[in-house]
Coordinates of C-alpha atoms in Angstrom, one line a residue:
X258 CA 181.2 1.9 -24.7
X259 CA 183.8 4.3 -23.3
X260 CA 181.6 6.2 -20.7
X261 CA 182.6 4.8 -17.3
X262 CA 182.6 6.1 -13.8
X263 CA 184.2 4.1 -11.0
X264 CA 184.4 1.2 -13.5
X265 CA 180.7 1.3 -14.2
X266 CA 179.0 2.1 -17.4
X267 CA 177.3 5.4 -17.5
X268 CA 174.2 6.5 -19.3
X269 CA 174.8 9.8 -21.0
X270 CA 172.6 12.7 -19.8
X271 CA 169.6 13.1 -22.1
X272 CA 169.1 16.8 -21.3
X273 CA 170.2 19.4 -23.7
X274 CA 173.8 20.1 -22.5
X275 CA 174.1 23.7 -23.7
X276 CA 170.9 24.8 -22.1
X277 CA 170.5 26.1 -18.5
X278 CA 167.2 24.7 -17.2
X279 CA 166.8 27.6 -14.8
X280 CA 166.6 30.0 -17.7
X281 CA 163.4 32.0 -18.4
X282 CA 161.3 30.0 -20.7
X283 CA 158.4 27.6 -21.1
X284 CA 158.9 23.8 -20.6
X285 CA 156.6 21.0 -21.4
X286 CA 157.0 18.3 -18.7
X287 CA 155.7 14.7 -18.6
X288 CA 156.2 12.5 -15.6
X289 CA 155.1 8.8 -15.7
X290 CA 154.4 6.4 -12.9
X291 CA 156.6 3.3 -12.5
X292 CA 155.7 0.7 -15.1
X293 CA 152.9 3.1 -16.2
X294 CA 150.7 1.8 -13.5
X295 CA 147.3 3.5 -13.3
X296 CA 147.7 5.1 -9.9
X297 CA 145.9 8.3 -10.7
X298 CA 142.5 7.1 -11.8
X299 CA 140.7 6.2 -15.1
X300 CA 139.3 7.8 -18.2
X301 CA 135.5 7.4 -18.3
X302 CA 133.4 8.9 -21.1
X303 CA 136.5 10.8 -22.3
X304 CA 136.9 12.5 -18.9
X305 CA 139.6 11.8 -16.3
X306 CA 138.2 10.5 -13.0
X307 CA 140.8 11.1 -10.4
X308 CA 141.6 8.6 -7.7
X309 CA 142.6 9.8 -4.2
X310 CA 146.2 9.6 -5.4
X311 CA 145.3 11.4 -8.6
X312 CA 143.8 14.2 -6.5
X313 CA 147.1 14.5 -4.6
X314 CA 149.1 14.7 -7.9
X315 CA 146.8 17.5 -9.1
X316 CA 146.9 19.3 -5.8
X317 CA 150.7 19.3 -5.5
X318 CA 151.2 20.4 -9.1
X319 CA 148.9 23.4 -8.4
X320 CA 151.2 24.2 -5.4
X321 CA 154.4 24.4 -7.4
X322 CA 154.2 28.3 -7.6
X323 CA 153.8 28.5 -3.8
X324 CA 157.2 26.9 -3.4
X325 CA 158.9 28.3 -6.6
X326 CA 157.5 31.9 -7.0
X327 CA 159.3 32.4 -10.3
X328 CA 157.1 29.6 -11.9
X329 CA 153.8 30.1 -13.6
X330 CA 151.6 27.2 -14.6
X331 CA 150.4 26.6 -18.1
X332 CA 147.9 23.9 -18.9
X333 CA 148.3 20.6 -17.1
X334 CA 146.5 17.4 -16.8
X335 CA 146.7 14.3 -14.6
X336 CA 146.2 11.2 -16.6
X337 CA 145.9 7.6 -15.4
X338 CA 149.6 6.9 -15.4
X339 CA 151.3 10.2 -16.1
X340 CA 151.2 14.0 -15.6
X341 CA 151.5 16.5 -18.4
X342 CA 152.1 20.2 -17.7
X343 CA 153.7 23.4 -18.9
X344 CA 156.0 25.2 -16.4
X345 CA 156.9 28.8 -17.2
X346 CA 160.0 30.1 -15.5
X347 CA 160.1 33.9 -15.2
X348 CA 163.0 35.2 -13.1
X349 CA 162.4 38.8 -14.2
X350 CA 159.7 41.2 -15.2
X351 CA 160.0 40.3 -18.9
X352 CA 157.0 40.3 -21.2
X353 CA 154.9 37.2 -21.7
X354 CA 156.3 36.7 -25.3
X355 CA 159.9 36.9 -24.1
X356 CA 159.5 34.4 -21.3
X357 CA 157.7 31.9 -23.5
X358 CA 160.4 31.6 -26.1
X359 CA 163.7 29.8 -25.3
X360 CA 166.7 31.7 -26.7
X361 CA 167.2 31.4 -30.4
X362 CA 171.0 31.9 -29.8
X363 CA 171.3 28.2 -28.9
X364 CA 171.1 25.3 -31.2
X365 CA 168.1 23.7 -29.5
X366 CA 166.3 20.8 -31.3
X367 CA 162.6 20.2 -30.8
X368 CA 162.8 16.6 -29.7
X369 CA 161.5 15.5 -26.3
X370 CA 164.3 14.5 -24.0
X371 CA 164.4 12.7 -20.7
X372 CA 166.0 14.1 -17.6
X373 CA 167.4 12.0 -14.8
X374 CA 167.0 13.6 -11.4
X375 CA 170.1 14.1 -9.2
X376 CA 169.7 11.7 -6.3
X377 CA 171.7 13.6 -3.8
X378 CA 174.2 16.4 -3.3
X379 CA 177.7 15.1 -3.0
X380 CA 178.9 17.5 -0.2
X381 CA 180.5 20.9 -0.5
X382 CA 179.2 23.6 -2.7
X383 CA 177.3 21.9 -5.4
X384 CA 179.0 18.5 -4.8
X385 CA 180.9 17.1 -7.8
X386 CA 179.5 19.7 -10.2
X387 CA 180.3 22.8 -8.1
X388 CA 178.1 25.8 -8.6
X389 CA 176.7 24.2 -11.8
X390 CA 174.6 21.8 -9.7
X391 CA 171.0 22.2 -10.8
X392 CA 169.8 21.6 -7.2
X393 CA 171.4 24.9 -6.2
X394 CA 169.2 27.0 -8.4
X395 CA 165.5 27.0 -9.2
X396 CA 165.9 24.7 -12.2
X397 CA 163.4 22.3 -13.8
X398 CA 165.2 19.4 -12.1
X399 CA 164.8 21.0 -8.7
X400 CA 161.1 21.8 -9.2
X401 CA 160.3 18.3 -10.4
X402 CA 162.3 16.7 -7.7
X403 CA 160.2 18.6 -5.1
X404 CA 157.0 17.7 -6.9
X405 CA 157.8 14.0 -7.2
X406 CA 159.0 13.8 -3.6
X407 CA 156.0 15.5 -2.2
X408 CA 153.6 13.3 -4.1
X409 CA 155.5 10.2 -3.2
X410 CA 155.4 10.9 0.5
X411 CA 151.7 11.6 0.6
X412 CA 150.6 9.0 -2.0
X413 CA 152.4 6.2 -0.2
X414 CA 150.2 6.9 2.8
X415 CA 147.4 5.6 0.6
X416 CA 149.2 3.0 -1.4
X417 CA 152.7 1.9 -0.2
X418 CA 153.4 0.7 -3.8
X419 CA 153.2 4.1 -5.4
X420 CA 156.3 5.0 -7.4
X421 CA 157.4 7.3 -10.2
X422 CA 159.6 6.2 -13.0
X423 CA 163.2 7.5 -12.4
X424 CA 163.2 10.0 -15.3
X425 CA 160.9 12.7 -16.6
X426 CA 160.5 14.1 -20.1
X427 CA 161.1 17.7 -20.8
X428 CA 160.7 19.8 -24.0
X429 CA 161.9 23.4 -24.3
X430 CA 159.1 25.4 -26.0
X431 CA 160.7 27.6 -28.7
X432 CA 157.9 29.9 -29.8
X433 CA 154.2 30.9 -29.4
X434 CA 152.9 28.5 -32.0
X435 CA 154.5 25.5 -30.3
X436 CA 153.2 26.8 -27.0
X437 CA 149.6 26.9 -28.3
X438 CA 150.0 23.5 -29.9
X439 CA 151.2 21.9 -26.6
X440 CA 148.5 23.8 -24.5
X441 CA 145.8 22.3 -26.8
X442 CA 147.4 18.8 -26.7
X443 CA 147.3 18.8 -22.9
X444 CA 143.7 20.1 -22.8
X445 CA 142.5 17.4 -25.2
X446 CA 144.6 14.6 -23.7
X447 CA 141.7 12.8 -22.0
X448 CA 139.7 12.9 -25.2
X449 CA 142.4 11.1 -27.1
X450 CA 143.6 8.7 -24.4
X451 CA 143.6 5.6 -26.5
X452 CA 145.8 7.3 -29.0
X453 CA 148.2 8.5 -26.3
X454 CA 151.9 7.5 -26.4
X455 CA 151.6 6.5 -22.7
X456 CA 148.3 4.5 -23.1
X457 CA 148.4 1.2 -21.3
X458 CA 145.4 -0.9 -20.3

């Protein structure tokens, strides 16, 4: 392995490197709890029963557009150990169809990728990455960093052991068909909990 920084091995970024995650578009986001612990509640009779922490996770997701006015919410659901949701970034007055489709001018694959949050700015304008730092614009990383931080602060008042996993999954939604498929998947997630990738007893 050749990737080293300060003599330490580095994990290559899993995000799509050619894509600006502050671009207009729709993004399917999944955020898991640490070790997939069931902090948010339980599925009973194929319905999600939110714990007090789960209610906070739902509340703060709903508040995202209050803090990031260019964001609209698609479907979302709080599951026992993860949150699924669609975030639609609209930095202009474009039509719905335009904002839902990531640009076809980029070679974007359809695989889910994981994104590591930037822990801190490194000083100066944008730190080590200059004005390319995603924390300086209203990118997906900045939005999720706010959400996870807000949840963590409040949830730890209830359970000091509450924690998220360090990464989140993101998927750029390329077209309306994919958008509808993901919207339906989120809506039906509680019904198919035992078949879920993140299912854990």
